[in-house]
Short mmCIF file of C-alpha atoms in Angstrom, two decimals:
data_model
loop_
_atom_site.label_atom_id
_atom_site.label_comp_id
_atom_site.label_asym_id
_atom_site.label_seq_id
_atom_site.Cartn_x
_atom_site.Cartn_y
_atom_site.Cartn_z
CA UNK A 24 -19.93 -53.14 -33.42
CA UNK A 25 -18.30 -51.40 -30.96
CA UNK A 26 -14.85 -52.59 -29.54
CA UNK A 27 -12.61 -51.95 -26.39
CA UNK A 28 -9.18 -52.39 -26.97
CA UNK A 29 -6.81 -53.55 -23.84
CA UNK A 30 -3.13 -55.23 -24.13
CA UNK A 31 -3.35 -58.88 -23.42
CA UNK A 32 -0.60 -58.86 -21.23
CA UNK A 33 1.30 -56.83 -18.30
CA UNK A 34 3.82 -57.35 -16.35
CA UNK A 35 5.54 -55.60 -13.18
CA UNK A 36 7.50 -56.81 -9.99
CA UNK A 37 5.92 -56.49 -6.49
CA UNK A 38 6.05 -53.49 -5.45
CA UNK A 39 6.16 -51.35 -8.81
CA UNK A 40 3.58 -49.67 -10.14
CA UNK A 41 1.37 -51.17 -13.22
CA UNK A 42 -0.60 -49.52 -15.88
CA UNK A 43 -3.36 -51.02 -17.95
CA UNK A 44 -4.74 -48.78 -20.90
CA UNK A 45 -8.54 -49.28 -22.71
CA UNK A 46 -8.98 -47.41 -26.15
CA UNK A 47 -12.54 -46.85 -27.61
CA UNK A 48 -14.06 -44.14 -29.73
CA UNK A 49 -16.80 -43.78 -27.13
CA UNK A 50 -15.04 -43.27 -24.09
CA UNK A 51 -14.97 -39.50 -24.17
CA UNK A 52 -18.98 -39.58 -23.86
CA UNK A 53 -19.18 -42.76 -21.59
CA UNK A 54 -17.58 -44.02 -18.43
CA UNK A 55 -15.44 -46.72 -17.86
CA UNK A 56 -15.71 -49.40 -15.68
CA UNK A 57 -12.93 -51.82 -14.63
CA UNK A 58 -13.27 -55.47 -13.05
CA UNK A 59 -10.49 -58.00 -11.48
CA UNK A 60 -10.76 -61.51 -12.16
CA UNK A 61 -8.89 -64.40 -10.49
CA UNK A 62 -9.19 -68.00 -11.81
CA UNK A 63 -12.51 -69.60 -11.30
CA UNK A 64 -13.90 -66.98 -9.70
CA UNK A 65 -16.47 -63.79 -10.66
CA UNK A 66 -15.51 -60.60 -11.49
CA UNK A 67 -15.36 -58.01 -9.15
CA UNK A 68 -15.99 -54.08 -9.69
CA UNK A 69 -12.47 -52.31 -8.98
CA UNK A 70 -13.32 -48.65 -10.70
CA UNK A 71 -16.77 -47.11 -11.71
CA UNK A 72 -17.24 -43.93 -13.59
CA UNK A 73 -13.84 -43.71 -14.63
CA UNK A 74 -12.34 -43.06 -11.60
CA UNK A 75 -13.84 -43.84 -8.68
CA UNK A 76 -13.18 -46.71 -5.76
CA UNK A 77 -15.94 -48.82 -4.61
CA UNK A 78 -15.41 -49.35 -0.63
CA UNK A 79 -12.95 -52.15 0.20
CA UNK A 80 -11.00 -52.02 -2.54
CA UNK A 81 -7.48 -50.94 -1.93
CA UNK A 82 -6.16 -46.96 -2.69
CA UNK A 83 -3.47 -48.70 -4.51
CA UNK A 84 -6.31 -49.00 -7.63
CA UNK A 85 -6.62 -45.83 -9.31
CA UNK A 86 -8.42 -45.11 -12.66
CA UNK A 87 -7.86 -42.05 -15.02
CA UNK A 88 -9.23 -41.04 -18.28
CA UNK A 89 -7.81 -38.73 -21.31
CA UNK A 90 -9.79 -38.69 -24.26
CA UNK A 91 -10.33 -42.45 -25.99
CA UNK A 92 -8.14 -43.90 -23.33
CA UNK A 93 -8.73 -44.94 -19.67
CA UNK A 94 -6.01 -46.12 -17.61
CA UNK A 95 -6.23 -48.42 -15.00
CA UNK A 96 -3.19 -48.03 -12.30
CA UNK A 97 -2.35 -50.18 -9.56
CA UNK A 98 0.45 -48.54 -7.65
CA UNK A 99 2.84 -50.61 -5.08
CA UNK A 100 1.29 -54.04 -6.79
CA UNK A 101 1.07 -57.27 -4.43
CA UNK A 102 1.46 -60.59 -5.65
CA UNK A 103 -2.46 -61.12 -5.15
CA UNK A 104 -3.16 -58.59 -7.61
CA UNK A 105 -2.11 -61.14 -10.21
CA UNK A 106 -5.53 -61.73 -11.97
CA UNK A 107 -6.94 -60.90 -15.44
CA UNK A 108 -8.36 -57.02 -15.99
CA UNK A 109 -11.28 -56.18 -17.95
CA UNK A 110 -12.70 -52.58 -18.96
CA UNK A 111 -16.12 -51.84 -19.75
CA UNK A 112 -18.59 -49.20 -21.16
CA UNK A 113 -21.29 -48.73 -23.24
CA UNK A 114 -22.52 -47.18 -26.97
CA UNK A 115 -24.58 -44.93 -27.57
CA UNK A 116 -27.24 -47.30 -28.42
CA UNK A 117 -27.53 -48.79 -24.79
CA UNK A 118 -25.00 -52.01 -25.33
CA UNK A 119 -22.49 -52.69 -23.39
CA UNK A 120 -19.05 -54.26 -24.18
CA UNK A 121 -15.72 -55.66 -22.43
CA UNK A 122 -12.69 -55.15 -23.70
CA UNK A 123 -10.51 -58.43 -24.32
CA UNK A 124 -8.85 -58.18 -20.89
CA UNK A 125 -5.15 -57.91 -19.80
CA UNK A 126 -3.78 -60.31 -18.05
CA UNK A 127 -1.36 -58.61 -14.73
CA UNK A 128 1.87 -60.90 -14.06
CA UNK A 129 3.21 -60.21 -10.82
CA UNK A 130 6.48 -61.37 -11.53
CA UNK B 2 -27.25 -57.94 1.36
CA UNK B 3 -27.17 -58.13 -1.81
CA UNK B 4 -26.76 -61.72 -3.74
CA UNK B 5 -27.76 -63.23 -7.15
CA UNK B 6 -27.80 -66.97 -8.41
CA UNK B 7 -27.84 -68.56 -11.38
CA UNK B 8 -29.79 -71.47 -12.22
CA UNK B 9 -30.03 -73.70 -15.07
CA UNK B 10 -29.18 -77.01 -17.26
CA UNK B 11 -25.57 -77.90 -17.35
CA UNK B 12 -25.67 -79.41 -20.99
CA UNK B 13 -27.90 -78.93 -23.61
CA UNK B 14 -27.87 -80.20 -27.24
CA UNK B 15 -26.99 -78.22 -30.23
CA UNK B 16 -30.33 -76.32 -31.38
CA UNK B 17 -31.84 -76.48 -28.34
CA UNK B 18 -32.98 -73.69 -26.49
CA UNK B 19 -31.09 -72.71 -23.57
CA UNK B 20 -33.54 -70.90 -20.25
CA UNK B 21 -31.13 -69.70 -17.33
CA UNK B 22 -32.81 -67.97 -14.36
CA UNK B 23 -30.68 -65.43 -11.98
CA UNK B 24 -32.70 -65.40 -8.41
CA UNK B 25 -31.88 -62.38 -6.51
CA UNK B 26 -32.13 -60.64 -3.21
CA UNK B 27 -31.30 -57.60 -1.24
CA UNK B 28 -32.85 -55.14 -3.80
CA UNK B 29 -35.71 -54.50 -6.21
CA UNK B 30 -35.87 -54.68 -9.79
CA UNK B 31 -38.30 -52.16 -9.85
CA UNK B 32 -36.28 -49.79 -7.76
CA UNK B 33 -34.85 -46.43 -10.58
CA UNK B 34 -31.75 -47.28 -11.48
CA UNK B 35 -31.57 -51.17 -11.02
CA UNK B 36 -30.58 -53.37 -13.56
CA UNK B 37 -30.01 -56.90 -14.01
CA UNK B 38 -27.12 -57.74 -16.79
CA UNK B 39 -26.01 -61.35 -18.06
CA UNK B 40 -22.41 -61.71 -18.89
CA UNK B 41 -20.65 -65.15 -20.43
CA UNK B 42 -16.95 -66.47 -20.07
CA UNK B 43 -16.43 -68.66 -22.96
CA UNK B 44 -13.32 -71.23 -21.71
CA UNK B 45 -10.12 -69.27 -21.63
CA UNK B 46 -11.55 -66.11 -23.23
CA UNK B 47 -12.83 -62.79 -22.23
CA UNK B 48 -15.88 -61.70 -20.67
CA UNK B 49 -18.56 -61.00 -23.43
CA UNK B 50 -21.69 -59.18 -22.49
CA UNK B 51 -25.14 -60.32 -23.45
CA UNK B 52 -27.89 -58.88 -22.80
CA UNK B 53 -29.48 -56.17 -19.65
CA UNK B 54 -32.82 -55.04 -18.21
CA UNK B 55 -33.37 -52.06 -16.29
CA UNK B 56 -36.64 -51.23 -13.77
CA UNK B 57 -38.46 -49.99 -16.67
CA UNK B 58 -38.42 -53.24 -18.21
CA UNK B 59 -36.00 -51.74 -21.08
CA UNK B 60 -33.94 -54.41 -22.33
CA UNK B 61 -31.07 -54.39 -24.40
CA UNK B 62 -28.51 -56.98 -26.05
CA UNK B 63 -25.23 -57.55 -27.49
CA UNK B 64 -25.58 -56.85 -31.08
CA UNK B 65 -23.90 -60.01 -32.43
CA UNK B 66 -26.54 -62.31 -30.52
CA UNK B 67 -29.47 -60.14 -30.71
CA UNK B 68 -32.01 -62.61 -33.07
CA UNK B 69 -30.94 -65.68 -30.57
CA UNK B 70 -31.54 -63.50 -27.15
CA UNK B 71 -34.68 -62.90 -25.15
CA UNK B 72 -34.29 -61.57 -21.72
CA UNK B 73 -37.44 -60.45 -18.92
CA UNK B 74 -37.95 -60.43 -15.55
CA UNK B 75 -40.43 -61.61 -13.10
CA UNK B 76 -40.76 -59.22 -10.04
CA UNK B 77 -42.62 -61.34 -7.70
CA UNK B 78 -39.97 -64.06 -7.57
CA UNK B 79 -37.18 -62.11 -7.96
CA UNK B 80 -35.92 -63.88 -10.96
CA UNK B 81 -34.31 -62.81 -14.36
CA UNK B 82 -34.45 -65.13 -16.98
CA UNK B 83 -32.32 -65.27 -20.09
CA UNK B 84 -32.99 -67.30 -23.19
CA UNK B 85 -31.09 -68.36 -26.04
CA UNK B 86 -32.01 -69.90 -28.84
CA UNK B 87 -29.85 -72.65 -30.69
CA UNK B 88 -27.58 -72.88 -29.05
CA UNK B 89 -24.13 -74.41 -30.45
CA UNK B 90 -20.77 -76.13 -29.07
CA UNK B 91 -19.27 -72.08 -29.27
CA UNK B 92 -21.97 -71.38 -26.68
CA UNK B 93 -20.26 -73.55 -24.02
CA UNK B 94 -18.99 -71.59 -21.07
CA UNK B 95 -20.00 -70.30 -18.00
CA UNK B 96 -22.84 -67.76 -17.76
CA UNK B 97 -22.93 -64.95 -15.05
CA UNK B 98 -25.58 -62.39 -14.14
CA UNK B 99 -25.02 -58.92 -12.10
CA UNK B 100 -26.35 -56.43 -11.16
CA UNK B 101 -26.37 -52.68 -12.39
CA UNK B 102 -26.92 -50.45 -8.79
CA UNK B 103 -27.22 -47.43 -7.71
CA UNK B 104 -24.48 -45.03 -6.51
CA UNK B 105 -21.89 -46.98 -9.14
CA UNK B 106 -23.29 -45.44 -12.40
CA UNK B 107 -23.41 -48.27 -15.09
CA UNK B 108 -21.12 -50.49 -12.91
CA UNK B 109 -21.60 -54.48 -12.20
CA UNK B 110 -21.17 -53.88 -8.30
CA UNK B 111 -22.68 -57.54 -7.52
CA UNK B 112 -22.01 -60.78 -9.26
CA UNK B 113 -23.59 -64.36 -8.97
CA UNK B 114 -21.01 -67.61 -8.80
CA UNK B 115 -21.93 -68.23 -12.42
CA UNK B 116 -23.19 -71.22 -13.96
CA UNK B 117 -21.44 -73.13 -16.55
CA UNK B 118 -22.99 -74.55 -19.52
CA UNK B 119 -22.10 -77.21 -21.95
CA UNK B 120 -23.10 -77.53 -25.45
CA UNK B 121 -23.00 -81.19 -26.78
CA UNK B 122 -24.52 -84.05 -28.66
#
């Protein structure tokens, strides 16, 4: 089945800048989708298609893509960016997937 | 504005059949381009994706849970319902739905609280 691949863990002080990667074989022919989760709460949409913002979420959250990796960045982090960070996209058969998530310490 | 719910039991027994319902609001299933997904959160682990139906009734699941999954919709109540059979003490978690919009491609733009669900004897 088809698989996402994230780091489980990431780490930057306030005010750096941090980058969480996604690999999958797919992503060249689908978009990726990123969501922030804090404890006990539901996910929210931070990136669609790749690259784009939904309204209300900060400019520090940027998206990129390049080939079988997608990249999400969050430039100038704040210490309520600390949450767990999961990709998402689709195969070609209609299925979607996750990846395993990346936890962001703001140390 | 756009909200969803989940409903359902808290605990069911191993091989039992588990029914959740997501009520929703603010948009129509039947609208092109609407979709209604169901996502799980087993405790302390990633988000796994289930199962989706779009406004032509197209549905779609995970691969791994396919033969257990059965997913529909019923447009005058608003409600998406998501059934899975025997369950086990790995199905224990909590159980989201969201929905697939317009204008954010393929993107889970609204979520429900999420309902958790316990598996146990």
């Amino acid at each position: 089945s088809y698989e996402l691949t994230q780091p489980p863990s990431v780490s930057v002080s306030p005010g750096q800048t941090a980058r969480i990667t996604c690999s999958g074989e797919a992503l060249p022919m689908q978009h990726a989708y990123w969501y922030q989760q804090k404890p006990g709460q539901a996910p929210v949409l931070v990136i669609y298609k790749d690259s784009e913002r939904p309204s209300g979420i900060p400019e520090r959250f940027s998206g990129s893509s390049s080939g079988t990796i997608v990249t999400l960045t969050i430039s100038g982090v704040h210490a309520e960016d600390e949450a767990d960070y999961y990709c998402q996209s689709a195969d070609t058969s209609g299925s979607r997937v996750f990846g395993g998530g990346t936890k962001l310490t703001v140390l | 504005q756009v909200t969803l719910r989940e409903s359902g039991p808290a605990l069911v027994k191993p091989t039992e059949t588990l029914t959740l319902t997501c009520t929703f609001s603010g948009f129509s299933l039947s609208s092109s381009g609407m979709c209604v997904s169901w996502v799980r959160q087993r405790p302390g682990k990633a988000l796994e994706w289930l199962a989706v139906i779009d406004w032509t009734d197209d549905k779609y699941y995970t691969p791994s849970l396919k033969t257990r999954l059965t997913i529909s919709q019923d447009t005058s109540k608003n409600q998406v319902v998501l059934r899975m059979t025997n369950m086990d003490l790995v199905d224990t978690g909590s159980y989201f739905c969201a929905r697939i919009g317009q204008g954010f491609g393929d993107g889970m733009d609204v979520w429900g609280q999420g309902t958790t669900v316990t598996v146990s004897s």
